[in-house]
């Protein structure tokens, strides 16, 4: 007998979105405060709040002898890392939700389908290219070159990978999940070979940067990176939310969506481009962080159904919570050393992906 699935739930299920969004927002705030307080050096909640007030101009409140030191730790290390973590987690989760809606399958994910791998090739090329370009662009600050070159190269890599996987997985206007996953594996393999070649020709400094970047890390967060990620996140949330009803119609099938007056081809191209843009921004600043875009949207669908009106904003909130939680684990598990956050998300997401595969097998009587 076929197992029950959220895909069979009606799209117009009445869900109190404000209630869930309020709860998720409160959990996000608590997790963000914990992210600032926890680490190799634990900081009390009282010290966190007073240091944050000092950073925002309340200089008459002090922490006696430790105020200056804590302001540096929080203001230059932990607060930027927390803000970057929230933006990256939200981008990855909301892009994963859109890809699952676009391909009409809960197994779709930027990392599994090769989108992250394509972005990683572009970013890796920029890391190696910056070493060459800095001799010709010496009149520009190095941070300016790395800030704009890496996201731009990552975007084109992610866009190329997404289009290639989509073309490989589409037959006569219909998307084959098996071909799509195989295409993702092929793209990831090619990307791995290219990154291996770049690692071979890179110098010691570039090789170290590539190695840490491939494992996913949020260390060294800068305010220009934070500004870029938050601006991208706001743009993605606004655009994707405007397309929520169109994505709901697309779940019924491309023919049905076309009968409802939706320009399906234009919608797919726009969603692919915006998803590639979001993933490229996230990958360029944090490296490869997998499974956030797989786990979060699927869990929300299991609870609330497939309506993207609810799915997209809650995915952004829960994606930030998941990555913050993973980052806290990465900083506290083997203190004072820090694990790359990509290892933690893989440890959480890989078993969940296996569970999804087993569930799909049971549905088809395997």
Coordinates of C-alpha atoms in Angstrom, one line a residue:
X1 CA 0.0 0.0 0.0
X2 CA 1.3 3.5 -0.9
X3 CA 2.7 5.4 2.0
X4 CA 1.0 8.8 2.8
X5 CA 2.8 11.7 1.3
X6 CA 2.6 15.5 1.8
X7 CA 2.4 15.7 -2.0
X8 CA -1.2 14.5 -1.7
X9 CA -2.2 17.2 0.6
X10 CA -4.3 20.1 -0.8
X11 CA -2.6 23.3 -1.6
X12 CA -5.2 25.4 0.0
X13 CA -4.8 23.9 3.5
X14 CA -5.5 26.6 6.0
X15 CA -2.4 27.1 8.2
X16 CA -1.9 29.9 10.7
X17 CA 1.3 31.2 9.1
X18 CA 1.7 34.0 11.5
X19 CA 1.7 31.6 14.5
X20 CA 4.5 29.4 13.0
X21 CA 6.5 32.4 11.7
X22 CA 6.3 34.0 15.2
X23 CA 7.5 30.8 16.9
X24 CA 10.3 30.3 14.3
X25 CA 11.4 34.0 14.7
X26 CA 11.6 33.6 18.4
X27 CA 13.7 30.4 18.1
X28 CA 15.9 32.2 15.6
X29 CA 16.5 35.1 18.0
X30 CA 17.3 32.7 20.9
X31 CA 19.7 30.6 18.6
X32 CA 21.4 33.8 17.4
X33 CA 22.0 34.9 21.0
X34 CA 23.4 31.5 21.8
X35 CA 25.6 31.7 18.7
X36 CA 27.1 34.9 20.1
X37 CA 27.5 33.6 23.6
X38 CA 28.9 30.2 23.0
X39 CA 32.3 29.3 21.7
X40 CA 35.9 28.7 22.8
X41 CA 35.3 31.6 25.2
X42 CA 31.8 31.5 26.9
X43 CA 30.1 34.8 27.4
X44 CA 27.2 35.3 29.8
X45 CA 23.9 36.6 28.5
X46 CA 24.2 39.7 30.6
X47 CA 27.6 40.4 29.0
X48 CA 26.2 39.7 25.5
X49 CA 23.4 42.2 25.9
X50 CA 25.5 44.9 27.4
X51 CA 28.2 44.5 24.7
X52 CA 25.6 44.7 22.0
X53 CA 24.2 47.8 23.5
X54 CA 27.7 49.3 23.5
X55 CA 28.2 48.4 19.9
X56 CA 25.0 50.2 19.0
X57 CA 26.0 53.4 20.8
X58 CA 25.1 52.9 24.5
X59 CA 28.6 53.7 25.6
X60 CA 27.6 54.7 29.1
X61 CA 26.9 51.0 29.9
X62 CA 30.1 49.2 30.6
X63 CA 31.4 45.9 31.8
X64 CA 34.2 47.3 33.9
X65 CA 37.6 45.8 33.0
X66 CA 36.3 43.3 30.4
X67 CA 34.0 45.6 28.3
X68 CA 36.6 46.5 25.7
X69 CA 37.8 42.9 25.2
X70 CA 34.2 41.6 24.9
X71 CA 33.2 44.3 22.5
X72 CA 36.1 43.2 20.2
X73 CA 35.1 39.5 20.5
X74 CA 31.5 40.1 19.9
X75 CA 31.6 43.0 17.5
X76 CA 34.4 41.8 15.2
X77 CA 34.1 38.0 15.4
X78 CA 30.9 36.5 16.7
X79 CA 28.2 39.1 15.6
X80 CA 29.5 39.2 12.0
X81 CA 29.7 35.4 11.9
X82 CA 26.2 35.1 13.2
X83 CA 24.7 37.5 10.8
X84 CA 26.5 35.9 7.9
X85 CA 25.3 32.5 9.1
X86 CA 21.7 33.6 9.2
X87 CA 21.8 35.0 5.6
X88 CA 23.6 32.0 4.1
X89 CA 21.3 29.5 5.8
X90 CA 18.2 31.4 4.7
X91 CA 19.5 31.6 1.1
X92 CA 20.3 27.9 0.9
X93 CA 17.0 26.8 2.4
X94 CA 14.8 29.1 0.2
X95 CA 16.7 28.1 -2.9
X96 CA 16.2 24.5 -2.0
X97 CA 12.5 25.0 -1.6
X98 CA 12.2 26.6 -5.0
X99 CA 14.2 23.9 -6.7
X100 CA 12.0 21.2 -5.1
X101 CA 9.0 23.0 -6.4
X102 CA 10.5 23.6 -9.8
X103 CA 11.4 19.9 -10.2
X104 CA 8.4 18.7 -8.3
X105 CA 10.4 16.4 -6.2
X106 CA 11.5 16.6 -2.5
X107 CA 14.9 15.1 -3.3
X108 CA 16.0 18.2 -5.3
X109 CA 18.7 20.2 -3.6
X110 CA 21.3 22.6 -4.9
X111 CA 24.2 20.4 -3.6
X112 CA 22.7 17.1 -4.8
X113 CA 21.8 18.4 -8.3
X114 CA 25.3 19.8 -8.9
X115 CA 24.3 23.5 -8.6
X116 CA 26.6 24.0 -5.6
X117 CA 29.4 22.1 -7.4
X118 CA 29.0 24.4 -10.4
X119 CA 29.2 27.5 -8.2
X120 CA 32.2 26.0 -6.4
X121 CA 34.1 25.7 -9.8
X122 CA 33.5 29.3 -10.5
X123 CA 34.5 30.3 -7.0
X124 CA 37.6 28.1 -7.1
X125 CA 38.6 29.7 -10.5
X126 CA 38.3 33.1 -8.9
X127 CA 40.5 32.1 -5.9
X128 CA 43.2 31.0 -8.3
X129 CA 42.6 33.9 -10.7
X130 CA 42.8 36.5 -8.0
X131 CA 46.5 35.6 -7.5
X132 CA 47.1 36.4 -11.2
X133 CA 44.8 39.5 -11.4
X134 CA 46.2 41.2 -8.4
X135 CA 49.3 42.1 -10.4
X136 CA 47.1 43.8 -13.1
X137 CA 44.6 45.3 -10.6
X138 CA 47.0 46.5 -8.0
X139 CA 45.3 49.9 -8.0
X140 CA 42.2 48.3 -6.6
X141 CA 41.9 47.1 -2.9
X142 CA 42.3 43.3 -2.8
X143 CA 39.0 43.0 -0.8
X144 CA 37.2 44.7 -3.7
X145 CA 38.5 42.2 -6.2
X146 CA 37.7 39.1 -4.1
X147 CA 34.2 40.5 -3.1
X148 CA 32.9 40.9 -6.6
X149 CA 34.9 38.5 -8.7
X150 CA 34.2 35.4 -6.6
X151 CA 30.3 35.8 -6.5
X152 CA 30.3 36.7 -10.2
X153 CA 32.3 33.6 -11.2
X154 CA 30.3 31.4 -8.8
X155 CA 27.0 32.7 -10.4
X156 CA 28.1 31.7 -13.9
X157 CA 29.2 28.3 -12.7
X158 CA 26.0 27.7 -10.8
X159 CA 23.8 28.9 -13.7
X160 CA 25.7 26.6 -16.2
X161 CA 25.4 23.6 -13.9
X162 CA 21.7 24.2 -13.3
X163 CA 20.8 24.6 -17.0
X164 CA 22.9 21.5 -17.8
X165 CA 21.2 19.3 -15.2
X166 CA 17.7 20.6 -16.1
X167 CA 18.4 19.9 -19.8
X168 CA 19.7 16.4 -19.0
X169 CA 16.7 15.6 -16.8
X170 CA 13.9 17.0 -19.2
X171 CA 12.4 14.8 -21.9
X172 CA 9.6 16.1 -24.1
X173 CA 8.8 18.7 -21.5
X174 CA 8.7 16.3 -18.6
X175 CA 11.4 16.1 -15.9
X176 CA 12.8 12.7 -15.0
X177 CA 14.0 12.6 -11.4
X178 CA 16.4 9.7 -12.1
X179 CA 18.1 11.5 -15.0
X180 CA 18.2 14.7 -13.0
X181 CA 20.0 13.0 -10.1
X182 CA 22.4 11.3 -12.6
X183 CA 23.0 14.6 -14.2
X184 CA 23.8 16.1 -10.8
X185 CA 26.3 13.3 -10.1
X186 CA 27.9 13.8 -13.5
X187 CA 28.2 17.6 -13.0
X188 CA 29.6 17.1 -9.5
X189 CA 32.2 14.7 -10.8
X190 CA 33.3 17.1 -13.5
X191 CA 33.4 19.9 -11.0
X192 CA 35.5 17.8 -8.7
X193 CA 38.0 17.1 -11.4
X194 CA 38.3 20.8 -12.3
X195 CA 38.7 21.7 -8.6
X196 CA 41.3 19.0 -8.3
X197 CA 43.2 20.4 -11.3
X198 CA 43.0 23.9 -9.8
X199 CA 44.3 22.6 -6.5
X200 CA 47.2 20.9 -8.3
X201 CA 48.3 24.2 -10.0
X202 CA 47.6 26.5 -7.0
X203 CA 50.3 27.8 -4.8
X204 CA 50.5 27.1 -1.1
X205 CA 48.3 30.0 0.0
X206 CA 45.7 29.3 -2.7
X207 CA 45.7 25.6 -1.9
X208 CA 45.0 26.3 1.8
X209 CA 42.2 28.6 0.9
X210 CA 40.7 26.0 -1.5
X211 CA 40.9 23.2 1.1
X212 CA 39.1 25.1 3.9
X213 CA 36.6 26.6 1.4
X214 CA 35.6 23.2 0.1
X215 CA 34.6 22.0 3.6
X216 CA 32.4 25.0 4.2
X217 CA 33.3 27.6 6.7
X218 CA 31.9 30.9 8.1
X219 CA 35.2 32.1 9.7
X220 CA 36.5 35.5 8.7
X221 CA 33.1 37.0 8.0
X222 CA 33.4 40.6 6.8
X223 CA 30.8 43.4 6.7
X224 CA 31.0 43.7 2.9
X225 CA 30.2 40.0 2.7
X226 CA 27.3 40.4 5.2
X227 CA 25.9 43.3 3.2
X228 CA 26.1 41.4 -0.1
X229 CA 24.4 38.3 1.4
X230 CA 21.6 40.2 3.2
X231 CA 20.9 42.4 0.1
X232 CA 20.7 39.2 -2.0
X233 CA 18.5 37.4 0.6
X234 CA 16.0 40.3 0.7
X235 CA 15.8 40.4 -3.1
X236 CA 15.3 36.6 -3.3
X237 CA 12.6 36.5 -0.6
X238 CA 10.7 39.3 -2.3
X239 CA 10.9 37.7 -5.8
X240 CA 10.2 34.1 -4.7
X241 CA 7.3 35.1 -2.6
X242 CA 5.7 36.9 -5.5
X243 CA 6.1 33.7 -7.5
X244 CA 4.6 31.5 -4.7
X245 CA 1.2 31.0 -6.4
X246 CA 2.9 30.3 -9.7
X247 CA 5.0 27.6 -8.0
X248 CA 1.9 26.1 -6.5
X249 CA 0.4 25.9 -9.9
X250 CA 3.6 24.3 -11.3
X251 CA 3.2 21.5 -8.7
X252 CA 0.0 20.5 -10.6
X253 CA 2.1 20.0 -13.8
X254 CA 3.5 22.3 -16.5
X255 CA 0.5 21.8 -18.8
X256 CA -2.0 22.7 -16.0
X257 CA 0.1 25.7 -15.1
X258 CA 0.1 26.9 -18.7
X259 CA -3.7 26.5 -18.8
X260 CA -3.9 28.9 -15.8
X261 CA -2.2 31.6 -17.8
X262 CA 1.4 31.1 -16.5
X263 CA 4.3 31.5 -19.0
X264 CA 5.9 28.2 -17.8
X265 CA 9.1 28.5 -19.8
X266 CA 9.8 32.1 -18.7
X267 CA 9.0 31.1 -15.1
X268 CA 11.4 28.2 -15.2
X269 CA 14.2 30.3 -16.6
X270 CA 13.7 33.0 -14.1
X271 CA 13.6 30.6 -11.2
X272 CA 16.7 28.9 -12.4
X273 CA 18.5 32.2 -12.8
X274 CA 17.5 33.5 -9.4
X275 CA 18.3 30.2 -7.7
X276 CA 21.7 30.1 -9.3
X277 CA 22.3 33.6 -8.2
X278 CA 21.4 32.8 -4.6
X279 CA 23.5 29.7 -4.4
X280 CA 26.4 31.4 -6.0
X281 CA 26.4 34.2 -3.4
X282 CA 26.1 31.7 -0.5
X283 CA 28.9 29.4 -1.9
X284 CA 31.2 32.4 -2.7
X285 CA 31.3 33.6 1.0
X286 CA 30.9 30.3 2.9
X287 CA 32.2 27.5 0.6
X288 CA 30.2 24.3 0.1
X289 CA 27.5 23.7 2.7
X290 CA 25.2 20.9 1.8
X291 CA 21.9 19.5 2.8
X292 CA 20.4 22.7 4.3
X293 CA 18.3 23.2 1.1
X294 CA 17.1 19.5 1.3
X295 CA 16.3 19.0 5.0
X296 CA 14.5 22.3 5.8
X297 CA 11.9 22.5 3.0
X298 CA 11.0 18.8 3.3
X299 CA 10.4 19.0 7.0
X300 CA 8.1 22.1 6.5
X301 CA 6.2 20.3 3.8
X302 CA 5.6 17.3 6.1
X303 CA 4.0 19.6 8.7
X304 CA 2.3 22.3 6.7
X305 CA 1.8 20.9 3.2
X306 CA 3.3 22.0 -0.1
X307 CA 1.9 25.6 -0.4
X308 CA 4.8 27.9 -1.2
X309 CA 3.0 30.8 0.4
X310 CA 3.9 29.2 3.7
X311 CA 6.9 27.2 2.6
X312 CA 9.2 30.0 1.4
X313 CA 9.2 32.3 4.4
X314 CA 9.4 29.5 6.9
X315 CA 12.2 27.8 4.9
X316 CA 14.2 31.1 5.2
X317 CA 13.7 31.2 9.0
X318 CA 14.3 27.5 9.7
X319 CA 17.3 27.4 7.3
X320 CA 18.9 30.2 9.4
X321 CA 18.2 28.2 12.6
X322 CA 19.6 25.0 11.2
X323 CA 22.9 26.6 10.0
X324 CA 23.2 28.6 13.3
X325 CA 22.7 25.3 15.3
X326 CA 25.3 23.6 13.1
X327 CA 27.7 26.4 13.5
X328 CA 27.4 26.3 17.3
X329 CA 28.2 22.6 17.2
X330 CA 31.2 23.2 14.9
X331 CA 32.6 25.8 17.4
X332 CA 31.9 23.9 20.6
X333 CA 32.3 20.2 19.8
X334 CA 36.1 20.0 19.9
X335 CA 36.9 23.3 21.6
X336 CA 39.3 25.2 21.2
X337 CA 39.5 23.8 17.6
X338 CA 36.6 24.4 15.2
X339 CA 35.1 21.9 12.7
X340 CA 34.1 23.2 9.3
X341 CA 30.4 23.8 9.4
X342 CA 29.9 21.9 6.1
X343 CA 31.0 18.7 7.9
X344 CA 28.3 19.2 10.6
X345 CA 25.5 19.9 8.0
X346 CA 26.6 16.8 6.1
X347 CA 26.5 14.7 9.3
X348 CA 22.9 15.9 9.8
X349 CA 21.7 15.9 6.3
X350 CA 23.2 12.7 4.9
X351 CA 21.2 10.3 7.2
X352 CA 18.1 12.4 6.4
X353 CA 18.7 12.0 2.7
X354 CA 19.0 8.2 3.1
X355 CA 15.7 8.2 5.0
X356 CA 14.1 10.1 2.1
X357 CA 15.5 7.5 -0.4
X358 CA 14.1 4.6 1.7
X359 CA 10.7 6.4 2.0
X360 CA 10.6 6.8 -1.8
X361 CA 11.6 3.1 -2.2
X362 CA 8.7 2.0 0.0
X363 CA 6.3 4.2 -1.9
X364 CA 7.1 2.3 -5.1
X365 CA 7.0 -1.1 -3.4
X366 CA 10.8 -1.6 -3.2

